[in-house]
PDB file of N, CA, C and O in Angstrom:
ATOM      1  N   MET C 862     176.381  38.577 116.346  1.00  0.00           N
ATOM      2  CA  MET C 862     176.018  37.169 116.481  1.00  0.00           C
ATOM      3  C   MET C 862     174.912  36.652 116.614  1.00  0.00           C
ATOM      4  O   MET C 862     174.008  36.743 117.424  1.00  0.00           O
ATOM      5  N   PRO C 863     174.071  36.054 115.576  1.00  0.00           N
ATOM      6  CA  PRO C 863     172.813  35.697 115.599  1.00  0.00           C
ATOM      7  C   PRO C 863     172.642  34.338 116.672  1.00  0.00           C
ATOM      8  O   PRO C 863     173.567  33.567 116.985  1.00  0.00           O
ATOM      9  N   ILE C 864     171.559  34.323 117.301  1.00  0.00           N
ATOM     10  CA  ILE C 864     171.016  33.234 118.134  1.00  0.00           C
ATOM     11  C   ILE C 864     169.888  32.484 116.903  1.00  0.00           C
ATOM     12  O   ILE C 864     168.797  33.357 116.630  1.00  0.00           O
ATOM     13  N   LEU C 865     170.492  31.079 116.485  1.00  0.00           N
ATOM     14  CA  LEU C 865     169.490  30.549 115.416  1.00  0.00           C
ATOM     15  C   LEU C 865     168.897  29.660 115.966  1.00  0.00           C
ATOM     16  O   LEU C 865     169.234  29.018 116.674  1.00  0.00           O
ATOM     17  N   GLN C 866     167.726  28.915 115.553  1.00  0.00           N
ATOM     18  CA  GLN C 866     167.117  27.844 115.813  1.00  0.00           C
ATOM     19  C   GLN C 866     167.483  26.724 115.164  1.00  0.00           C
ATOM     20  O   GLN C 866     167.750  26.691 113.852  1.00  0.00           O
ATOM     21  N   TYR C 867     167.868  25.466 115.688  1.00  0.00           N
ATOM     22  CA  TYR C 867     168.027  24.344 115.116  1.00  0.00           C
ATOM     23  C   TYR C 867     167.522  22.899 115.301  1.00  0.00           C
ATOM     24  O   TYR C 867     166.887  22.962 116.283  1.00  0.00           O
ATOM     25  N   LYS C 868     167.658  22.087 114.552  1.00  0.00           N
ATOM     26  CA  LYS C 868     166.702  20.746 115.112  1.00  0.00           C
ATOM     27  C   LYS C 868     167.557  19.593 114.628  1.00  0.00           C
ATOM     28  O   LYS C 868     168.015  19.845 113.275  1.00  0.00           O
ATOM     29  N   CYS C 869     167.661  18.610 115.279  1.00  0.00           N
ATOM     30  CA  CYS C 869     168.562  17.648 115.152  1.00  0.00           C
ATOM     31  C   CYS C 869     167.444  16.525 114.237  1.00  0.00           C
ATOM     32  O   CYS C 869     166.704  16.283 114.618  1.00  0.00           O
ATOM     33  N   GLU C 870     168.216  16.225 113.375  1.00  0.00           N
ATOM     34  CA  GLU C 870     167.311  15.175 112.447  1.00  0.00           C
ATOM     35  C   GLU C 870     167.391  13.809 112.921  1.00  0.00           C
ATOM     36  O   GLU C 870     166.599  13.116 112.768  1.00  0.00           O
ATOM     37  N   LYS C 871     168.397  13.520 113.789  1.00  0.00           N
ATOM     38  CA  LYS C 871     168.404  12.000 114.250  1.00  0.00           C
ATOM     39  C   LYS C 871     167.728  12.101 115.558  1.00  0.00           C
ATOM     40  O   LYS C 871     166.629  11.275 115.631  1.00  0.00           O
ATOM     41  N   CYS C 872     167.623  12.826 116.623  1.00  0.00           N
ATOM     42  CA  CYS C 872     166.861  12.381 117.506  1.00  0.00           C
ATOM     43  C   CYS C 872     165.955  13.654 117.795  1.00  0.00           C
ATOM     44  O   CYS C 872     164.995  13.260 118.712  1.00  0.00           O
ATOM     45  N   GLY C 873     165.454  14.528 116.819  1.00  0.00           N
ATOM     46  CA  GLY C 873     164.452  15.454 117.042  1.00  0.00           C
ATOM     47  C   GLY C 873     164.597  16.763 117.961  1.00  0.00           C
ATOM     48  O   GLY C 873     163.715  17.086 117.939  1.00  0.00           O
ATOM     49  N   LYS C 874     165.658  16.950 118.620  1.00  0.00           N
ATOM     50  CA  LYS C 874     165.918  17.726 119.727  1.00  0.00           C
ATOM     51  C   LYS C 874     165.863  19.052 118.860  1.00  0.00           C
ATOM     52  O   LYS C 874     166.480  19.434 117.868  1.00  0.00           O
ATOM     53  N   LYS C 875     165.071  20.241 119.423  1.00  0.00           N
ATOM     54  CA  LYS C 875     165.156  21.499 118.980  1.00  0.00           C
ATOM     55  C   LYS C 875     165.457  22.462 119.992  1.00  0.00           C
ATOM     56  O   LYS C 875     165.854  22.107 121.135  1.00  0.00           O
ATOM     57  N   PHE C 876     166.609  23.354 119.424  1.00  0.00           N
ATOM     58  CA  PHE C 876     167.446  24.098 120.474  1.00  0.00           C
ATOM     59  C   PHE C 876     167.989  25.513 119.641  1.00  0.00           C
ATOM     60  O   PHE C 876     167.687  25.364 118.300  1.00  0.00           O
ATOM     61  N   GLU C 877     168.391  26.248 120.264  1.00  0.00           N
ATOM     62  CA  GLU C 877     168.834  27.560 120.184  1.00  0.00           C
ATOM     63  C   GLU C 877     170.145  27.675 119.928  1.00  0.00           C
ATOM     64  O   GLU C 877     170.733  27.242 121.159  1.00  0.00           O
ATOM     65  N   GLU C 878     170.873  27.954 118.955  1.00  0.00           N
ATOM     66  CA  GLU C 878     172.439  28.282 119.175  1.00  0.00           C
ATOM     67  C   GLU C 878     172.896  29.562 118.965  1.00  0.00           C
ATOM     68  O   GLU C 878     172.696  30.260 117.857  1.00  0.00           O
ATOM     69  N   LEU C 879     173.961  30.076 119.813  1.00  0.00           N
ATOM     70  CA  LEU C 879     174.524  31.486 119.493  1.00  0.00           C
ATOM     71  C   LEU C 879     175.715  31.217 118.453  1.00  0.00           C
ATOM     72  O   LEU C 879     176.811  30.259 118.484  1.00  0.00           O
ATOM     73  N   VAL C 880     175.861  31.510 117.041  1.00  0.00           N
ATOM     74  CA  VAL C 880     176.780  31.285 116.442  1.00  0.00           C
ATOM     75  C   VAL C 880     177.542  32.650 115.798  1.00  0.00           C
ATOM     76  O   VAL C 880     176.686  33.568 115.761  1.00  0.00           O
ATOM     77  N   GLN C 881     178.740  32.476 115.228  1.00  0.00           N
ATOM     78  CA  GLN C 881     179.403  33.577 114.665  1.00  0.00           C
ATOM     79  C   GLN C 881     179.009  33.960 113.574  1.00  0.00           C
ATOM     80  O   GLN C 881     178.683  35.103 113.025  1.00  0.00           O
ATOM     81  N   LYS C 882     178.619  32.841 112.271  1.00  0.00           N
ATOM     82  CA  LYS C 882     177.996  32.901 111.335  1.00  0.00           C
ATOM     83  C   LYS C 882     176.966  32.188 110.912  1.00  0.00           C
ATOM     84  O   LYS C 882     176.829  31.181 111.593  1.00  0.00           O
ATOM     85  N   PHE C 883     175.694  32.640 110.165  1.00  0.00           N
ATOM     86  CA  PHE C 883     174.623  31.625 109.994  1.00  0.00           C
ATOM     87  C   PHE C 883     175.028  30.541 109.245  1.00  0.00           C
ATOM     88  O   PHE C 883     174.313  28.916 109.533  1.00  0.00           O
ATOM     89  N   ASP C 884     176.034  30.207 108.686  1.00  0.00           N
ATOM     90  CA  ASP C 884     176.638  28.863 108.205  1.00  0.00           C
ATOM     91  C   ASP C 884     177.430  28.264 109.005  1.00  0.00           C
ATOM     92  O   ASP C 884     177.858  27.131 108.259  1.00  0.00           O
ATOM     93  N   ASP C 885     177.897  28.277 110.055  1.00  0.00           N
ATOM     94  CA  ASP C 885     178.678  27.813 111.064  1.00  0.00           C
ATOM     95  C   ASP C 885     177.892  26.364 111.229  1.00  0.00           C
ATOM     96  O   ASP C 885     176.705  26.329 111.598  1.00  0.00           O
ATOM     97  N   PRO C 886     178.798  25.581 111.255  1.00  0.00           N
ATOM     98  CA  PRO C 886     178.195  23.996 111.499  1.00  0.00           C
ATOM     99  C   PRO C 886     177.743  24.027 113.218  1.00  0.00           C
ATOM    100  O   PRO C 886     178.720  24.722 113.864  1.00  0.00           O
ATOM    101  N   VAL C 887     176.681  23.229 113.454  1.00  0.00           N
ATOM    102  CA  VAL C 887     176.122  23.271 114.683  1.00  0.00           C
ATOM    103  C   VAL C 887     175.775  21.967 115.083  1.00  0.00           C
ATOM    104  O   VAL C 887     175.154  20.994 114.311  1.00  0.00           O
ATOM    105  N   PHE C 888     176.294  21.161 116.499  1.00  0.00           N
ATOM    106  CA  PHE C 888     176.134  19.944 116.569  1.00  0.00           C
ATOM    107  C   PHE C 888     174.652  19.981 117.875  1.00  0.00           C
ATOM    108  O   PHE C 888     174.825  20.701 118.745  1.00  0.00           O
ATOM    109  N   CYS C 889     174.064  18.779 117.727  1.00  0.00           N
ATOM    110  CA  CYS C 889     172.737  18.529 118.804  1.00  0.00           C
ATOM    111  C   CYS C 889     173.665  18.257 120.193  1.00  0.00           C
ATOM    112  O   CYS C 889     174.604  17.684 120.227  1.00  0.00           O
ATOM    113  N   PRO C 890     173.216  19.414 121.406  1.00  0.00           N
ATOM    114  CA  PRO C 890     173.424  19.030 122.510  1.00  0.00           C
ATOM    115  C   PRO C 890     173.190  17.815 122.955  1.00  0.00           C
ATOM    116  O   PRO C 890     173.915  17.337 124.206  1.00  0.00           O
ATOM    117  N   VAL C 891     172.568  16.898 122.412  1.00  0.00           N
ATOM    118  CA  VAL C 891     171.639  15.558 123.092  1.00  0.00           C
ATOM    119  C   VAL C 891     172.861  14.549 122.468  1.00  0.00           C
ATOM    120  O   VAL C 891     173.550  13.836 123.182  1.00  0.00           O
ATOM    121  N   CYS C 892     172.616  14.192 121.059  1.00  0.00           N
ATOM    122  CA  CYS C 892     173.429  13.030 120.292  1.00  0.00           C
ATOM    123  C   CYS C 892     174.769  13.458 119.685  1.00  0.00           C
ATOM    124  O   CYS C 892     175.354  12.428 119.307  1.00  0.00           O
ATOM    125  N   LYS C 893     174.921  14.708 119.741  1.00  0.00           N
ATOM    126  CA  LYS C 893     176.131  15.370 118.945  1.00  0.00           C
ATOM    127  C   LYS C 893     176.160  15.281 117.697  1.00  0.00           C
ATOM    128  O   LYS C 893     177.362  15.483 116.676  1.00  0.00           O
ATOM    129  N   GLU C 894     175.103  14.846 117.018  1.00  0.00           N
ATOM    130  CA  GLU C 894     174.987  14.867 115.313  1.00  0.00           C
ATOM    131  C   GLU C 894     175.118  16.435 115.052  1.00  0.00           C
ATOM    132  O   GLU C 894     174.495  17.117 115.807  1.00  0.00           O
ATOM    133  N   LYS C 895     175.270  16.505 113.630  1.00  0.00           N
ATOM    134  CA  LYS C 895     175.010  17.840 113.040  1.00  0.00           C
ATOM    135  C   LYS C 895     173.587  18.110 112.880  1.00  0.00           C
ATOM    136  O   LYS C 895     172.896  17.553 112.530  1.00  0.00           O
ATOM    137  N   ALA C 896     173.328  19.384 113.303  1.00  0.00           N
ATOM    138  CA  ALA C 896     172.149  19.973 113.160  1.00  0.00           C
ATOM    139  C   ALA C 896     171.709  20.899 112.009  1.00  0.00           C
ATOM    140  O   ALA C 896     172.593  21.115 111.504  1.00  0.00           O
ATOM    141  N   VAL C 897     170.450  20.568 111.709  1.00  0.00           N
ATOM    142  CA  VAL C 897     169.853  21.593 110.381  1.00  0.00           C
ATOM    143  C   VAL C 897     169.153  22.699 110.819  1.00  0.00           C
ATOM    144  O   VAL C 897     168.335  22.983 112.042  1.00  0.00           O
ATOM    145  N   ARG C 898     169.253  24.079 110.411  1.00  0.00           N
ATOM    146  CA  ARG C 898     168.415  25.091 110.697  1.00  0.00           C
ATOM    147  C   ARG C 898     166.777  24.716 110.839  1.00  0.00           C
ATOM    148  O   ARG C 898     166.636  24.049 110.110  1.00  0.00           O
ATOM    149  N   ASP C 899     166.112  25.068 111.969  1.00  0.00           N
ATOM    150  CA  ASP C 899     164.840  25.239 111.884  1.00  0.00           C
ATOM    151  C   ASP C 899     164.129  26.506 111.613  1.00  0.00           C
ATOM    152  O   ASP C 899     164.137  27.286 112.238  1.00  0.00           O
ATOM    153  N   TRP C 900     163.559  26.502 110.542  1.00  0.00           N
ATOM    154  CA  TRP C 900     162.566  27.772 109.907  1.00  0.00           C
ATOM    155  C   TRP C 900     161.012  27.855 110.399  1.00  0.00           C
ATOM    156  O   TRP C 900     160.864  28.783 110.028  1.00  0.00           O
ATOM    157  N   SER C 901     160.787  27.171 111.560  1.00  0.00           N
ATOM    158  CA  SER C 901     159.702  27.281 111.726  1.00  0.00           C
ATOM    159  C   SER C 901     159.343  28.267 113.033  1.00  0.00           C
ATOM    160  O   SER C 901     158.317  28.720 113.078  1.00  0.00           O
ATOM    161  N   GLY C 902     160.256  28.937 113.493  1.00  0.00           N
ATOM    162  CA  GLY C 902     159.971  29.895 114.567  1.00  0.00           C
ATOM    163  C   GLY C 902     160.248  30.991 113.966  1.00  0.00           C
ATOM    164  O   GLY C 902     160.497  31.528 113.034  1.00  0.00           O
ATOM    165  N   GLU C 903     160.003  32.249 115.021  1.00  0.00           N
ATOM    166  CA  GLU C 903     159.670  33.361 114.675  1.00  0.00           C
ATOM    167  C   GLU C 903     161.334  34.313 114.625  1.00  0.00           C
ATOM    168  O   GLU C 903     161.949  33.755 115.357  1.00  0.00           O
ATOM    169  N   MET C 904     161.566  34.992 113.748  1.00  0.00           N
ATOM    170  CA  MET C 904     162.866  35.597 113.490  1.00  0.00           C
ATOM    171  C   MET C 904     163.065  36.838 113.990  1.00  0.00           C
ATOM    172  O   MET C 904     162.191  37.672 113.956  1.00  0.00           O
ATOM    173  N   PHE C 905     164.157  37.137 114.871  1.00  0.00           N
ATOM    174  CA  PHE C 905     164.390  38.216 115.514  1.00  0.00           C
ATOM    175  C   PHE C 905     165.793  39.224 114.581  1.00  0.00           C
ATOM    176  O   PHE C 905     166.674  38.301 114.304  1.00  0.00           O
ATOM    177  N   SER C 906     165.896  40.306 114.578  1.00  0.00           N
ATOM    178  CA  SER C 906     166.666  41.049 114.232  1.00  0.00           C
ATOM    179  C   SER C 906     168.121  41.265 115.277  1.00  0.00           C
ATOM    180  O   SER C 906     167.992  40.482 116.363  1.00  0.00           O
ATOM    181  N   ALA C 907     169.176  41.450 114.933  1.00  0.00           N
ATOM    182  CA  ALA C 907     170.124  41.931 115.576  1.00  0.00           C
ATOM    183  C   ALA C 907     169.979  42.581 117.061  1.00  0.00           C
ATOM    184  O   ALA C 907     170.702  42.374 117.959  1.00  0.00           O
ATOM    185  N   THR C 908     169.052  43.585 117.055  1.00  0.00           N
ATOM    186  CA  THR C 908     168.519  44.355 118.216  1.00  0.00           C
ATOM    187  C   THR C 908     167.395  43.486 119.158  1.00  0.00           C
ATOM    188  O   THR C 908     167.478  43.825 120.151  1.00  0.00           O
ATOM    189  N   GLY C 909     167.387  42.056 118.798  1.00  0.00           N
ATOM    190  CA  GLY C 909     166.381  41.346 119.418  1.00  0.00           C
ATOM    191  C   GLY C 909     165.020  41.476 119.282  1.00  0.00           C
ATOM    192  O   GLY C 909     164.000  41.124 120.058  1.00  0.00           O
ATOM    193  N   LYS C 910     164.681  42.506 118.350  1.00  0.00           N
ATOM    194  CA  LYS C 910     163.360  42.738 117.850  1.00  0.00           C
ATOM    195  C   LYS C 910     162.700  42.007 116.967  1.00  0.00           C
ATOM    196  O   LYS C 910     163.661  41.545 116.127  1.00  0.00           O
ATOM    197  N   PRO C 911     161.491  41.650 117.042  1.00  0.00           N
ATOM    198  CA  PRO C 911     160.842  40.829 115.910  1.00  0.00           C
ATOM    199  C   PRO C 911     161.408  41.620 114.415  1.00  0.00           C
ATOM    200  O   PRO C 911     161.119  42.708 114.436  1.00  0.00           O
ATOM    201  N   SER C 912     161.947  41.039 113.542  1.00  0.00           N
ATOM    202  CA  SER C 912     162.168  41.388 112.218  1.00  0.00           C
ATOM    203  C   SER C 912     161.029  41.466 111.260  1.00  0.00           C
ATOM    204  O   SER C 912     160.439  40.592 111.147  1.00  0.00           O
ATOM    205  N   LYS C 913     160.641  42.277 110.517  1.00  0.00           N
ATOM    206  CA  LYS C 913     159.661  42.720 109.787  1.00  0.00           C
ATOM    207  C   LYS C 913     160.072  42.242 108.435  1.00  0.00           C
ATOM    208  O   LYS C 913     159.137  41.669 107.610  1.00  0.00           O
ATOM    209  N   LYS C 914     161.125  42.294 107.924  1.00  0.00           N
ATOM    210  CA  LYS C 914     161.394  41.819 106.845  1.00  0.00           C
ATOM    211  C   LYS C 914     162.554  40.468 106.589  1.00  0.00           C
ATOM    212  O   LYS C 914     162.349  39.994 105.332  1.00  0.00           O
ATOM    213  N   CYS C 915     162.655  40.009 107.628  1.00  0.00           N
ATOM    214  CA  CYS C 915     163.211  38.456 107.684  1.00  0.00           C
ATOM    215  C   CYS C 915     162.720  37.645 107.041  1.00  0.00           C
ATOM    216  O   CYS C 915     161.396  37.072 107.651  1.00  0.00           O
ATOM    217  N   SER C 916     163.143  36.729 106.156  1.00  0.00           N
ATOM    218  CA  SER C 916     162.366  35.733 105.624  1.00  0.00           C
ATOM    219  C   SER C 916     163.124  34.517 106.365  1.00  0.00           C
ATOM    220  O   SER C 916     162.711  33.423 106.286  1.00  0.00           O
ATOM    221  N   GLY C 917     164.117  34.716 107.390  1.00  0.00           N
ATOM    222  CA  GLY C 917     164.852  33.618 107.887  1.00  0.00           C
ATOM    223  C   GLY C 917     165.884  32.911 107.076  1.00  0.00           C
ATOM    224  O   GLY C 917     166.639  32.023 107.850  1.00  0.00           O
ATOM    225  N   ASN C 918     166.033  33.450 105.899  1.00  0.00           N
ATOM    226  CA  ASN C 918     167.086  32.703 105.098  1.00  0.00           C
ATOM    227  C   ASN C 918     168.529  33.942 104.980  1.00  0.00           C
ATOM    228  O   ASN C 918     168.292  34.649 104.599  1.00  0.00           O
ATOM    229  N   CYS C 919     169.244  33.769 105.847  1.00  0.00           N
ATOM    230  CA  CYS C 919     170.318  34.726 106.122  1.00  0.00           C
ATOM    231  C   CYS C 919     170.994  35.081 104.803  1.00  0.00           C
ATOM    232  O   CYS C 919     171.483  36.224 104.504  1.00  0.00           O
ATOM    233  N   LYS C 920     171.066  34.305 103.885  1.00  0.00           N
ATOM    234  CA  LYS C 920     172.022  34.444 102.625  1.00  0.00           C
ATOM    235  C   LYS C 920     170.967  35.481 101.775  1.00  0.00           C
ATOM    236  O   LYS C 920     171.693  36.046 100.962  1.00  0.00           O
ATOM    237  N   THR C 921     169.808  35.460 101.538  1.00  0.00           N
ATOM    238  CA  THR C 921     169.139  36.489 101.161  1.00  0.00           C
ATOM    239  C   THR C 921     168.454  37.437 101.905  1.00  0.00           C
ATOM    240  O   THR C 921     167.674  38.274 101.149  1.00  0.00           O
ATOM    241  N   CYS C 922     168.531  37.425 103.042  1.00  0.00           N
ATOM    242  CA  CYS C 922     167.401  38.727 103.796  1.00  0.00           C
ATOM    243  C   CYS C 922     168.316  39.594 104.121  1.00  0.00           C
ATOM    244  O   CYS C 922     169.335  39.799 104.263  1.00  0.00           O
ATOM    245  N   GLY C 923     167.757  40.807 103.991  1.00  0.00           N
ATOM    246  CA  GLY C 923     168.353  42.010 104.578  1.00  0.00           C
ATOM    247  C   GLY C 923     167.852  42.476 105.556  1.00  0.00           C
ATOM    248  O   GLY C 923     167.953  44.080 105.851  1.00  0.00           O
ATOM    249  N   GLY C 924     166.716  41.918 106.146  1.00  0.00           N
ATOM    250  CA  GLY C 924     165.812  42.569 107.567  1.00  0.00           C
ATOM    251  C   GLY C 924     166.615  42.756 108.541  1.00  0.00           C
ATOM    252  O   GLY C 924     166.341  43.621 109.648  1.00  0.00           O
ATOM    253  N   CYS C 925     168.092  42.386 109.012  1.00  0.00           N
ATOM    254  CA  CYS C 925     168.650  42.623 110.416  1.00  0.00           C
ATOM    255  C   CYS C 925     169.947  43.696 110.297  1.00  0.00           C
ATOM    256  O   CYS C 925     170.377  44.280 110.949  1.00  0.00           O
ATOM    257  N   HIS C 926     169.959  44.178 108.573  1.00  0.00           N
ATOM    258  CA  HIS C 926     170.943  45.446 108.633  1.00  0.00           C
ATOM    259  C   HIS C 926     170.123  46.764 109.085  1.00  0.00           C
ATOM    260  O   HIS C 926     169.123  47.015 109.035  1.00  0.00           O
TER     261      HIS C 926
END
């Protein structure tokens, strides 16, 4: 299960969330609106180490395997 970075477009809150799948819906802990992925942070592999190949887009990235 990856820990991904999100941003709420309504209130601007940035946070991390542990998700089952990269496309699971995530909601802001402050205002409860649906949040979007925040691609600005560093990406890590499933081992917790920085991934050298990861583009941050789980649909196309092969860096965590």
